[in-house]
PDB file of C-alpha atoms in Angstrom:
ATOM      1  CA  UNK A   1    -157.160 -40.180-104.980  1.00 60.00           C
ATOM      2  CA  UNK A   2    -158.285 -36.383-105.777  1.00 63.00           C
ATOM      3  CA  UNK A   3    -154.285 -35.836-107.392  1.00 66.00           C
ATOM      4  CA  UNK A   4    -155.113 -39.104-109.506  1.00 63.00           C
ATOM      5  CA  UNK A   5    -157.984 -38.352-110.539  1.00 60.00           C
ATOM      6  CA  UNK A   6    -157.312 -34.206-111.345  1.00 63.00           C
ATOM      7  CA  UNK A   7    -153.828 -34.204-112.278  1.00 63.00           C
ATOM      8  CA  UNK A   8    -152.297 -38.203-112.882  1.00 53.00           C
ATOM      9  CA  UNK A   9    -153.092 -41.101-115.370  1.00 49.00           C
ATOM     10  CA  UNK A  10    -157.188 -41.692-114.004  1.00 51.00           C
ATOM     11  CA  UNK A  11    -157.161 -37.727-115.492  1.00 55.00           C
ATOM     12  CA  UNK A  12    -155.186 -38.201-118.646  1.00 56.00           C
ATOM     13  CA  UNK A  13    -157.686 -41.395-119.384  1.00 54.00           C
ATOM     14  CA  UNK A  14    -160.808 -39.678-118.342  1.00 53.00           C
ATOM     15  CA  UNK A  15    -160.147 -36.930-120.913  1.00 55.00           C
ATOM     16  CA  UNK A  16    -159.364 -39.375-123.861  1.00 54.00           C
ATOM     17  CA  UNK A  17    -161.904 -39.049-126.494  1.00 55.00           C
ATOM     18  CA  UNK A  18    -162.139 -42.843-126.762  1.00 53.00           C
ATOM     19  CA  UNK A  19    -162.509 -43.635-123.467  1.00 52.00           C
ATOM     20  CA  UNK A  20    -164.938 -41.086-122.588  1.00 54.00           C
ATOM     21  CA  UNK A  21    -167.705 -42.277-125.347  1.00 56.00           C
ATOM     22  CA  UNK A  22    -167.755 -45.303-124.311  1.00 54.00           C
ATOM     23  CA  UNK A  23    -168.069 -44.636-120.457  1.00 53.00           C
ATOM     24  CA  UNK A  24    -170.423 -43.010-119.353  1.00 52.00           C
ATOM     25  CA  UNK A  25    -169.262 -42.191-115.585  1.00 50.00           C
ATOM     26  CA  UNK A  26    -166.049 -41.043-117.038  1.00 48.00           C
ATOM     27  CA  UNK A  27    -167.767 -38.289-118.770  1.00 50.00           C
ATOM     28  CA  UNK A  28    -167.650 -36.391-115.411  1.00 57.00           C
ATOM     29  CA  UNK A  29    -164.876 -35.517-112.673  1.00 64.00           C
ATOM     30  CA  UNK A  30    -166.092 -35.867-109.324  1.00 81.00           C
ATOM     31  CA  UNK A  31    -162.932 -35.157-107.376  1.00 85.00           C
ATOM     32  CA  UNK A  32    -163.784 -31.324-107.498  1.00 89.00           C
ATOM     33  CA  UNK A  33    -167.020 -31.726-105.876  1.00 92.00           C
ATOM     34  CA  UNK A  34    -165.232 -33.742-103.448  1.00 92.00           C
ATOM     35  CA  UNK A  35    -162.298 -31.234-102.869  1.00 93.00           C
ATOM     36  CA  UNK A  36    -165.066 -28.994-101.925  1.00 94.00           C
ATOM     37  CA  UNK A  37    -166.922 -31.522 -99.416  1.00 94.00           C
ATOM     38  CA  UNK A  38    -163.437 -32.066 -98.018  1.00 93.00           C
ATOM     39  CA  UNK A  39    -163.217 -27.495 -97.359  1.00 95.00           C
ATOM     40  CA  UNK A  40    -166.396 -27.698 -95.942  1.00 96.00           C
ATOM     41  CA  UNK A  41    -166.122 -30.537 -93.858  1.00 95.00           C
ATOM     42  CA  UNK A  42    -162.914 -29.911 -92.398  1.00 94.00           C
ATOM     43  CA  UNK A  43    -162.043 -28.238 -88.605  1.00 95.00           C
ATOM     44  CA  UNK A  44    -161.051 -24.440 -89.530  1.00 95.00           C
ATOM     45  CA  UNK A  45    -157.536 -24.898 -88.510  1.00 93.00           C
ATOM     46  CA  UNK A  46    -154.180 -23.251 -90.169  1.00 89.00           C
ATOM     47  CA  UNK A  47    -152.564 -26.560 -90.238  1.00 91.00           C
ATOM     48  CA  UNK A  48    -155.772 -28.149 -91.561  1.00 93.00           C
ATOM     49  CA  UNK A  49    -156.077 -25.473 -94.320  1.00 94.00           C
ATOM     50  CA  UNK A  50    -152.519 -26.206 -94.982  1.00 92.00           C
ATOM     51  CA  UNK A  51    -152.700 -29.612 -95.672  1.00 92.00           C
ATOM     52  CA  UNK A  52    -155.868 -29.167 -97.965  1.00 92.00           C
ATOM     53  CA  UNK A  53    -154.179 -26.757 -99.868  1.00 92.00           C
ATOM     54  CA  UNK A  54    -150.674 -28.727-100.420  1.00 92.00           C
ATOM     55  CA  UNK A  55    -152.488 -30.489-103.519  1.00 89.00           C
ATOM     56  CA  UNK A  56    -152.600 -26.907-104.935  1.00 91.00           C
ATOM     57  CA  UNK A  57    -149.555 -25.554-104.005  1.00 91.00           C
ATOM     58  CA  UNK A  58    -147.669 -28.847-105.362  1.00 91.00           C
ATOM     59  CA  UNK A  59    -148.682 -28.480-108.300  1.00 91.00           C
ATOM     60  CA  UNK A  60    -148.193 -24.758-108.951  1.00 90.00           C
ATOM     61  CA  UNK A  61    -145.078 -25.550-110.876  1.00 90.00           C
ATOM     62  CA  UNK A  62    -146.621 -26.751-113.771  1.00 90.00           C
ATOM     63  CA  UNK A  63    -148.776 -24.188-113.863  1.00 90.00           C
ATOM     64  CA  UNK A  64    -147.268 -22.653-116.567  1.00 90.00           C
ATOM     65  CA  UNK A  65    -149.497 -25.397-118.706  1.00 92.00           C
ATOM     66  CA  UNK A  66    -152.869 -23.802-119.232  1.00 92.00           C
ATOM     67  CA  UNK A  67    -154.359 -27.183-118.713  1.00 92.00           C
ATOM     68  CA  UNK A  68    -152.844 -27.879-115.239  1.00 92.00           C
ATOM     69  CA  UNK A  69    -153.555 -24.214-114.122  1.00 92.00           C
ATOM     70  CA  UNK A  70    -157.014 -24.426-115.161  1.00 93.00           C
ATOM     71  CA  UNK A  71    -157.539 -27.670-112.919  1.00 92.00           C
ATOM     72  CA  UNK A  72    -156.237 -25.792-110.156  1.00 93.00           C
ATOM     73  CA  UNK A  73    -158.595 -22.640-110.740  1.00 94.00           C
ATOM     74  CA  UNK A  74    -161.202 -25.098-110.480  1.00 94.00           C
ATOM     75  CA  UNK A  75    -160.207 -27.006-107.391  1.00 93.00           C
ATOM     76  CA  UNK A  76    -159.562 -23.509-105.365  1.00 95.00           C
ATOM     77  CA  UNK A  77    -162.932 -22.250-106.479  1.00 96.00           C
ATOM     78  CA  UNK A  78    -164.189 -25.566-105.262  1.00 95.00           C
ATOM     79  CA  UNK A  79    -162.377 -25.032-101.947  1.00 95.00           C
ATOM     80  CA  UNK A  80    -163.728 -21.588-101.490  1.00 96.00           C
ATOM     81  CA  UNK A  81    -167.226 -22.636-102.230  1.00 96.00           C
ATOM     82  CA  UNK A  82    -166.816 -25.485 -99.514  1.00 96.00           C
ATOM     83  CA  UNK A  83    -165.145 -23.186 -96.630  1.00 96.00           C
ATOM     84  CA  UNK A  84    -168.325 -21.052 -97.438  1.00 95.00           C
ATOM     85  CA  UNK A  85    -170.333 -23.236 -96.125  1.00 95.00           C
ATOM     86  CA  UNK A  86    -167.894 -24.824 -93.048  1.00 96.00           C
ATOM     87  CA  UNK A  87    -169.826 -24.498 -90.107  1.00 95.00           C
ATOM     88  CA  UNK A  88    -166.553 -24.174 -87.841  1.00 96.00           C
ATOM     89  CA  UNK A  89    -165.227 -20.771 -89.868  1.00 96.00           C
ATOM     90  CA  UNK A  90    -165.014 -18.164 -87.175  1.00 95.00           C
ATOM     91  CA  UNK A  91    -164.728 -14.714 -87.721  1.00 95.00           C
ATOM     92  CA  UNK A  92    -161.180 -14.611 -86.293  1.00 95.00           C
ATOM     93  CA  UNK A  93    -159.709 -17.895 -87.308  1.00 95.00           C
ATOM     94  CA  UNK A  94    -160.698 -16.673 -90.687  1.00 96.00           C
ATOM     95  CA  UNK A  95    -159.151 -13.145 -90.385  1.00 96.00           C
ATOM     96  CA  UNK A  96    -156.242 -14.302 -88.841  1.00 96.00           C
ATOM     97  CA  UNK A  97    -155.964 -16.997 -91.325  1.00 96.00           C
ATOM     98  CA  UNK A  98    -156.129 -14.476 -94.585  1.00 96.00           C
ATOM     99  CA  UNK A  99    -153.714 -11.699 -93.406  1.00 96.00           C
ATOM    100  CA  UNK A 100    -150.764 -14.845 -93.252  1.00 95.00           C
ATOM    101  CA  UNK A 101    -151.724 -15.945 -96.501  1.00 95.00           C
ATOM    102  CA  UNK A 102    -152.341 -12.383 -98.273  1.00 95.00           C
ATOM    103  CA  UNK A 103    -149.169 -11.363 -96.982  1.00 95.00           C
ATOM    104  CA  UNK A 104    -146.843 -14.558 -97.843  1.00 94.00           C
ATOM    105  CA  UNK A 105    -148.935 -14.131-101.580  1.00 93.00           C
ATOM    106  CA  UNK A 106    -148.421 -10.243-101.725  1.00 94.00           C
ATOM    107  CA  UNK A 107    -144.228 -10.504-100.208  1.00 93.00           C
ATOM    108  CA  UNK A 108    -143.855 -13.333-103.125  1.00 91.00           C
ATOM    109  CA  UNK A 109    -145.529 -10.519-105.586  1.00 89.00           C
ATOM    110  CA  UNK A 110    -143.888  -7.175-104.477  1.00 89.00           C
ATOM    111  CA  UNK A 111    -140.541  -9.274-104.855  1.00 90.00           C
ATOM    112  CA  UNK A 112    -141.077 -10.230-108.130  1.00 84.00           C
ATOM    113  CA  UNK A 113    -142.224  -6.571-109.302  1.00 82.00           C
ATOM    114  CA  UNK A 114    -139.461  -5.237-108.107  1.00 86.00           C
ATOM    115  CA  UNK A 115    -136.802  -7.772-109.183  1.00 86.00           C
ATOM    116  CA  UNK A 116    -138.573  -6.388-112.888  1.00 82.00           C
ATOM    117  CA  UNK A 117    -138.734  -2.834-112.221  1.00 83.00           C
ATOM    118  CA  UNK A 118    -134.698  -3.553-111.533  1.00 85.00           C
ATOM    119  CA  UNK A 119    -134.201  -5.153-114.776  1.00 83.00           C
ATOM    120  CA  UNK A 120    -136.233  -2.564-116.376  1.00 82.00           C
ATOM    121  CA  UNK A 121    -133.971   0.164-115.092  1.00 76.00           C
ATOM    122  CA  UNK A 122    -130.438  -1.440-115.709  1.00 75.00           C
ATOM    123  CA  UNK A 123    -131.870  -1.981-119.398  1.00 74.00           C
ATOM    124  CA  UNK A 124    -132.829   1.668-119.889  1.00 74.00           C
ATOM    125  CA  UNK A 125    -129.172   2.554-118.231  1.00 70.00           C
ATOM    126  CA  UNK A 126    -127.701   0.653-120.867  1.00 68.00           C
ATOM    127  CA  UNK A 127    -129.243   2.217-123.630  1.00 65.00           C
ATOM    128  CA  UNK A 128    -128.772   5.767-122.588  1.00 67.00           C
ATOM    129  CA  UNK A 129    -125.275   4.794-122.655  1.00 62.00           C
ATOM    130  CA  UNK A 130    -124.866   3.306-125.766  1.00 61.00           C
ATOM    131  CA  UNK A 131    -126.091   6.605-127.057  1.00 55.00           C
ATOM    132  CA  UNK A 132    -122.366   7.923-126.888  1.00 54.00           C
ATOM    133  CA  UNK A 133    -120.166   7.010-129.839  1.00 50.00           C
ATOM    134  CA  UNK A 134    -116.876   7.283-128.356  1.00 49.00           C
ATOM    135  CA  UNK A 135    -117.929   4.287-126.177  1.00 53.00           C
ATOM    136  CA  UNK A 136    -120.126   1.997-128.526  1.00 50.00           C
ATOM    137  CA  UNK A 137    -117.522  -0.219-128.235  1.00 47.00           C
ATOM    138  CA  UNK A 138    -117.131  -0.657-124.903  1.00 48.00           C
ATOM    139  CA  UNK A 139    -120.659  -0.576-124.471  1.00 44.00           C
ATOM    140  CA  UNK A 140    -121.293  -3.538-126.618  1.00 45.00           C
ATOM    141  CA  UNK A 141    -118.591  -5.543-123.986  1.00 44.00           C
ATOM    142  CA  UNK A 142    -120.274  -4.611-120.936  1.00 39.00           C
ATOM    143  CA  UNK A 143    -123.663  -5.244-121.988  1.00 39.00           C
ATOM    144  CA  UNK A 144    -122.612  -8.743-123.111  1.00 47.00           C
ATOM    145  CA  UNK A 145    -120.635  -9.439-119.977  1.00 43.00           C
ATOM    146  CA  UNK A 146    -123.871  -7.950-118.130  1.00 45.00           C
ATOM    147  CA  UNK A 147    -126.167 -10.239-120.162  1.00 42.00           C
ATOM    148  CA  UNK A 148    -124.176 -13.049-119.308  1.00 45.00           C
ATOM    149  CA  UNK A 149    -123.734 -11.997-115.477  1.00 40.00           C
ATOM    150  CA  UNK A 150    -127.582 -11.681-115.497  1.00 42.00           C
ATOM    151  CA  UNK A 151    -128.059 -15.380-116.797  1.00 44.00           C
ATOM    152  CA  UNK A 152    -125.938 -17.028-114.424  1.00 43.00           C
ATOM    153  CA  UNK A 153    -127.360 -14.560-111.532  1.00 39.00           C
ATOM    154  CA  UNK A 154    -131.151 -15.404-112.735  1.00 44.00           C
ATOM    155  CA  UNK A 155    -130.509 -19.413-113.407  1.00 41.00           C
ATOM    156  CA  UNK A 156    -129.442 -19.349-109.305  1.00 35.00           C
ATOM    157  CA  UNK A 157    -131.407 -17.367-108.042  1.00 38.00           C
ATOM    158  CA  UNK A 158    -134.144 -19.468-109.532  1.00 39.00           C
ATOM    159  CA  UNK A 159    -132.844 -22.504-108.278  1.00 34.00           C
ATOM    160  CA  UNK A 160    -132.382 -20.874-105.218  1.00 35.00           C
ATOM    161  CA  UNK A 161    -136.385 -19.633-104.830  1.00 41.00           C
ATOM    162  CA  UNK A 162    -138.029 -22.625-105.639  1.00 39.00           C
ATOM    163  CA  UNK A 163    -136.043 -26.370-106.825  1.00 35.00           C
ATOM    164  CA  UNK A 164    -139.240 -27.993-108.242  1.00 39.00           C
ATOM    165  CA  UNK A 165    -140.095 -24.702-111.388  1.00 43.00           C
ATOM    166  CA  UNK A 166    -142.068 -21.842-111.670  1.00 52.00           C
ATOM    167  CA  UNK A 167    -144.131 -22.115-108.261  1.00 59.00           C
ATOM    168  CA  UNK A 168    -143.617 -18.358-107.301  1.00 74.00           C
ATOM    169  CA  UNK A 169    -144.747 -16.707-110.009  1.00 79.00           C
ATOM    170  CA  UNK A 170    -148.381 -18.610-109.840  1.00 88.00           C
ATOM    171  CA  UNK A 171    -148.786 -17.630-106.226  1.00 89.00           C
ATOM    172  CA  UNK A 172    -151.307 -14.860-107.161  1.00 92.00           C
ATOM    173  CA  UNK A 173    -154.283 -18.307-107.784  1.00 94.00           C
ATOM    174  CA  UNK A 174    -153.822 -18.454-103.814  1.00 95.00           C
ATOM    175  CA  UNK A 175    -153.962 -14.410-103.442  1.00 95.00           C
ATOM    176  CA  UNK A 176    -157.193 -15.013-105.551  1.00 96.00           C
ATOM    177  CA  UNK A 177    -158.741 -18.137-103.565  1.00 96.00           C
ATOM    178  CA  UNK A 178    -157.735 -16.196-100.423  1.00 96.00           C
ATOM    179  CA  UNK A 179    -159.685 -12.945-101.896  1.00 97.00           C
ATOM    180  CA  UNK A 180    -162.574 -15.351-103.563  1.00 97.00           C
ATOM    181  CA  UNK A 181    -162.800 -16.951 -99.262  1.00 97.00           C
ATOM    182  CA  UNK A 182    -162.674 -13.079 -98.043  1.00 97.00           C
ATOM    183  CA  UNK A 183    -165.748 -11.688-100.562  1.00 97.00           C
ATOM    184  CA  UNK A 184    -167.866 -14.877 -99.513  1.00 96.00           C
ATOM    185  CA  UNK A 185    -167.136 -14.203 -96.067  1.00 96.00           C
ATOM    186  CA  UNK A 186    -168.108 -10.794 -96.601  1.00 96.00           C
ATOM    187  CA  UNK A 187    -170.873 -10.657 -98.433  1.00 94.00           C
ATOM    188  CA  UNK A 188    -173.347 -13.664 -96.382  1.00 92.00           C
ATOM    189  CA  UNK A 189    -170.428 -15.391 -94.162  1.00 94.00           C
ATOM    190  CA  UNK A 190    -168.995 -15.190 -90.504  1.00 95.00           C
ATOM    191  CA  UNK A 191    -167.687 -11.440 -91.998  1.00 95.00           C
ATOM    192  CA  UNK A 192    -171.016 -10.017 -92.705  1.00 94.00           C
ATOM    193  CA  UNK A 193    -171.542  -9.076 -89.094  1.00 91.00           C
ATOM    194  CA  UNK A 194    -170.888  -5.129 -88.583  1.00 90.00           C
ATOM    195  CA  UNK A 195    -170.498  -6.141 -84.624  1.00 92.00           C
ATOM    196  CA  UNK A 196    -167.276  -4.454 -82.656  1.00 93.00           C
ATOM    197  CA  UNK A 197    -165.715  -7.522 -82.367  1.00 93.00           C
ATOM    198  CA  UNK A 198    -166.166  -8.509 -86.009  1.00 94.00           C
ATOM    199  CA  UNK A 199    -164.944  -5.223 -87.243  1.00 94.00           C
ATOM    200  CA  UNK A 200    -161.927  -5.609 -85.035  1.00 94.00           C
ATOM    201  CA  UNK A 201    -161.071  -8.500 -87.134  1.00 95.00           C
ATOM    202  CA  UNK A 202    -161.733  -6.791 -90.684  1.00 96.00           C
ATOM    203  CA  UNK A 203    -159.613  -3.790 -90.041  1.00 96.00           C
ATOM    204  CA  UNK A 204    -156.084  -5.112 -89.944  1.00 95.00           C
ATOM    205  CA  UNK A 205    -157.023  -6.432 -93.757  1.00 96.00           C
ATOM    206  CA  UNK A 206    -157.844  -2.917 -95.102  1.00 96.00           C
ATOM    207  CA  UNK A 207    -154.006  -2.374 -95.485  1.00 96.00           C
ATOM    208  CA  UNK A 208    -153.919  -5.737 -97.451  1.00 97.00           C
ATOM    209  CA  UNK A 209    -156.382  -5.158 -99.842  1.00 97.00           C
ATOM    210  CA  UNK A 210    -154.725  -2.295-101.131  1.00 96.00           C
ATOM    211  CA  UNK A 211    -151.487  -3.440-101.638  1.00 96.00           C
ATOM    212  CA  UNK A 212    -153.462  -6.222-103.530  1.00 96.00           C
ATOM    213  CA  UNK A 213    -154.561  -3.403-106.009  1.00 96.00           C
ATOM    214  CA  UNK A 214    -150.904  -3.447-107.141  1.00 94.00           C
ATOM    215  CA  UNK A 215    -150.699  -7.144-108.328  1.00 91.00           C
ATOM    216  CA  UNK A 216    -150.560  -7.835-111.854  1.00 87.00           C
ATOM    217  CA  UNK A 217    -153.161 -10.700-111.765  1.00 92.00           C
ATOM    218  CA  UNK A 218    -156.585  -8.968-113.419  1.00 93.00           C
ATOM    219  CA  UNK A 219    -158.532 -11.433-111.301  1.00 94.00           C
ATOM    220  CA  UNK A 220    -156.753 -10.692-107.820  1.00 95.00           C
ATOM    221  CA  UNK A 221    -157.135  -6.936-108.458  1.00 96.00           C
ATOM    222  CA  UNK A 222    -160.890  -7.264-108.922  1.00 96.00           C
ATOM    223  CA  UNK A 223    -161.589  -9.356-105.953  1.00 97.00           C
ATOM    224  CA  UNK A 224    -160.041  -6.790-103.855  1.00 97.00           C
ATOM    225  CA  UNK A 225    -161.950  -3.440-105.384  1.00 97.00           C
ATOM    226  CA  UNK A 226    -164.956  -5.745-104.996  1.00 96.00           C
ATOM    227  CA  UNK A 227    -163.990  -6.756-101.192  1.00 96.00           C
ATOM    228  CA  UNK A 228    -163.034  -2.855-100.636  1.00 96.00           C
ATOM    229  CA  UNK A 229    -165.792  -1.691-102.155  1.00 94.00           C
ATOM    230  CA  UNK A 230    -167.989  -3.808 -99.332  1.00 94.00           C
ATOM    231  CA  UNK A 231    -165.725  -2.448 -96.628  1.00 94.00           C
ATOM    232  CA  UNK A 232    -165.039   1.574 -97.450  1.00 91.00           C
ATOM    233  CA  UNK A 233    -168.271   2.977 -96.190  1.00 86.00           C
ATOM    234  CA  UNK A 234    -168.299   1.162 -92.684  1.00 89.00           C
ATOM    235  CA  UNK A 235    -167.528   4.045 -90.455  1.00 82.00           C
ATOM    236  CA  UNK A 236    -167.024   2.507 -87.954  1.00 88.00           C
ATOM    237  CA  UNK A 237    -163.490   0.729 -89.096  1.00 92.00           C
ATOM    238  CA  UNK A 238    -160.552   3.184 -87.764  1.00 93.00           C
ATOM    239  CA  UNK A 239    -158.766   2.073 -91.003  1.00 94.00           C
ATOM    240  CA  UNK A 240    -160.975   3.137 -93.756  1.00 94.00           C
ATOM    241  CA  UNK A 241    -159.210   6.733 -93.762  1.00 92.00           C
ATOM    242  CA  UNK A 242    -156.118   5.610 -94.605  1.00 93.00           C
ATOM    243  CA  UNK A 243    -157.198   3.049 -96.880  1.00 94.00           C
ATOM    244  CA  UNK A 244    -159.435   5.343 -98.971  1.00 94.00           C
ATOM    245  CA  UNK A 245    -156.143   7.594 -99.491  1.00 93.00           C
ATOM    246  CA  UNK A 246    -154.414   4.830-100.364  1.00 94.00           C
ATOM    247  CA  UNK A 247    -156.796   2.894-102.472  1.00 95.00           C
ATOM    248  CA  UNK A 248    -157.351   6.179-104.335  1.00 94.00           C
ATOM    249  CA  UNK A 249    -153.839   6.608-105.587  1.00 93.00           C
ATOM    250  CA  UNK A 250    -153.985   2.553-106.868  1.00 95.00           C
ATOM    251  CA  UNK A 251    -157.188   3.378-108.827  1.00 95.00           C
ATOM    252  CA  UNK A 252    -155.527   6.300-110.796  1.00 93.00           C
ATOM    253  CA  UNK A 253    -152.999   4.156-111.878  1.00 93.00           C
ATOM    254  CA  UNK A 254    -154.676   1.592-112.474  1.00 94.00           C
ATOM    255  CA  UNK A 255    -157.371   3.372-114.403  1.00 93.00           C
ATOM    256  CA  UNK A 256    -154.354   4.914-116.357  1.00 92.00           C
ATOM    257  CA  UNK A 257    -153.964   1.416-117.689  1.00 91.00           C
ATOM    258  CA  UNK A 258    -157.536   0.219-118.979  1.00 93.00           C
ATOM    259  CA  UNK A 259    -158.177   0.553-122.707  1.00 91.00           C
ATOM    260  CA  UNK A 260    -161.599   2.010-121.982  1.00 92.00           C
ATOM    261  CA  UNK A 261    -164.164   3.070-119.770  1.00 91.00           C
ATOM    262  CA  UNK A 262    -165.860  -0.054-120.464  1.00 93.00           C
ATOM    263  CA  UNK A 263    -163.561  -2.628-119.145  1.00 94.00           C
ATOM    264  CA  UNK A 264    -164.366  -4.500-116.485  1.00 95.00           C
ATOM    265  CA  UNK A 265    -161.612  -3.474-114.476  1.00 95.00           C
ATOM    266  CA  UNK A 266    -162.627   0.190-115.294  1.00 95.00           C
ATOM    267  CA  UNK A 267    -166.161  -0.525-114.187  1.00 95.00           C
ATOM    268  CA  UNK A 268    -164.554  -2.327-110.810  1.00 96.00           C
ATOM    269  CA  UNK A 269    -162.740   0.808-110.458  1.00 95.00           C
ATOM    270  CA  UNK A 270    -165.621   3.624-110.969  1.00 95.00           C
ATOM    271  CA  UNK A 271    -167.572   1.622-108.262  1.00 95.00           C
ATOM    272  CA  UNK A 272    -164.880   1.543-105.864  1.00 95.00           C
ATOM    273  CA  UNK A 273    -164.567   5.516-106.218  1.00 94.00           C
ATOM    274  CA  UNK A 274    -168.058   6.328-106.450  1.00 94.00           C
ATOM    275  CA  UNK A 275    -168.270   4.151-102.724  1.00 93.00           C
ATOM    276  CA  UNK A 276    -165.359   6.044-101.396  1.00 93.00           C
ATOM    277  CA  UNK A 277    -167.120   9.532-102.601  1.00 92.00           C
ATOM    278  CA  UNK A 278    -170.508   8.871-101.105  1.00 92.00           C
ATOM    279  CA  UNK A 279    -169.877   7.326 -98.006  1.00 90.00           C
ATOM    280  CA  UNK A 280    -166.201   8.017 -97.009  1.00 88.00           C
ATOM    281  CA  UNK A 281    -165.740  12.489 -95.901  1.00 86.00           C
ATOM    282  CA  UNK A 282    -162.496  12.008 -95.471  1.00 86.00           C
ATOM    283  CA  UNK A 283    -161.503  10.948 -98.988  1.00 89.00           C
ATOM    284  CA  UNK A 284    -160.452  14.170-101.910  1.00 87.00           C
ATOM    285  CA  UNK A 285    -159.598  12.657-104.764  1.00 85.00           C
ATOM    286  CA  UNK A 286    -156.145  13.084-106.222  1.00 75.00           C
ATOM    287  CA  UNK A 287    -155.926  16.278-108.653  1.00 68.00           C
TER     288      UNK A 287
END
């Protein structure tokens, strides 16, 4: 019913401009708030997560339409708000939950960056050595047989990775629900606690977080400054050290790439560093 009514004909009819003025319950979509009754009503299990997810995940595909991936946004934003409010999240269900999700998101990314960074390279080996003349010629051959090798080696491994589209390279709106679930949980959830036990839990995500500071999803990469920014000065996590080193070299390059100092991501940025001056000794900044 929720797939109909998002994604199938009930949505395509809902959103007619005919149809719509002369209805007035089809003015509204309900199945979101019910998506989100459904996250908060559930048992925190994996497999129960799982299965409320698989509408998501089905349809990351098509996400390459802007109309499709914006119904999805919604529905994970819906599912965050409802696991917010699940009274059977535990502290380490939920930890134990994120770091397999984070990481499956985060392999799927890393993969992809450096499959690029690759291409990037074998491109700028090809034009330094087209720069000789004596071997324009054969050059020209080898990057056309390359180009060609490339096609047929991208067309299967594509087919290979995933039969149904593009699904892998929209992972990053689970990386975000999972970080969007995390900050909740952080800020007034079962995280919030700065108990032994609690911060037992947090600490293996620390590593996480920063390699999330390397994805190129602007939304992902502010939902983890934000999430590290709420960890860095708790002491009393054996991991902040490390993470603080870490996280510092991410936020040089990444502050390398904003247009300005008044950029969101920028202002993410300066408030992550300012936390990991004032309350973290261990941390010099890079010079």
């Amino acid at each position: 019913l929720l797939t109909a009514a998002i994604c199938l004909q009930v949505s395509e009819a809902k959103e007619a401009t005919a149809f719509a003025s002369k209805y007035k319950e089809a003015k509204c979509c309900r199945a979101y708030e019910a998506y989100q009754h459904l996250a908060a009503a559930i048992t925190f299990q994996p497999s129960n997560i799982d299965q409320l997810i698989q509408l998501v995940k089905a349809k990351l595909p098509a996400a390459t339409s802007p109309t499709v991936r914006s119904k999805l946004e919604q529905l994970l934003a819906a599912a965050a708000r409802g696991l917010g409010q699940n009274p059977s999240v535990t502290a380490e269900g939920l930890t134990q939950w994120l770091r397999e999700q984070l990481d499956m998101c985060l392999r799927v990314e890393e993969a992809a960056r450096a499959k690029a960074k690759a291409a990037v390279g074998a491109a700028t080996a090809v034009d330094r050595g087209s720069s000789s003349k004596k071997q324009r010629a054969d050059t020209a051959t080898a990057v056309n047989c390359n180009a060609a090798a490339a096609a047929d080696t991208n067309d299967t491994t594509a087919a290979a990775e995933s039969a149904g589209g593009d699904g892998p390279a929209h992972m990053y709106l689970l990386c975000h629900f999972c970080l969007t679930v995390m900050n909740g949980a952080l800020k007034r959830g079962v995280l919030s606690s700065r108990d032994p036990g609690t911060l037992a839990q947090i600490n293996p995500l620390l590593a996480l977080l920063v390699r999330c500071l390397y994805g190129r999803h602007l939304g992902s990469v502010q939902a983890a400054l934000k999430a590290l920014a709420l960890l860095i000065g708790v002491q009393s996590l054996p991991g902040v050290p490390t993470a603080a080193a870490s996280a510092g070299r991410a936020l040089s390059k990444l502050l390398q790439k904003v247009p300005d100092a008044g950029h969101p991501l920028a202002q993410d940025c300066f408030k992550l560093l300012g936390a990991m001056l004032r309350d973290c000794p261990t941390y010099t900044p890079p010079t």
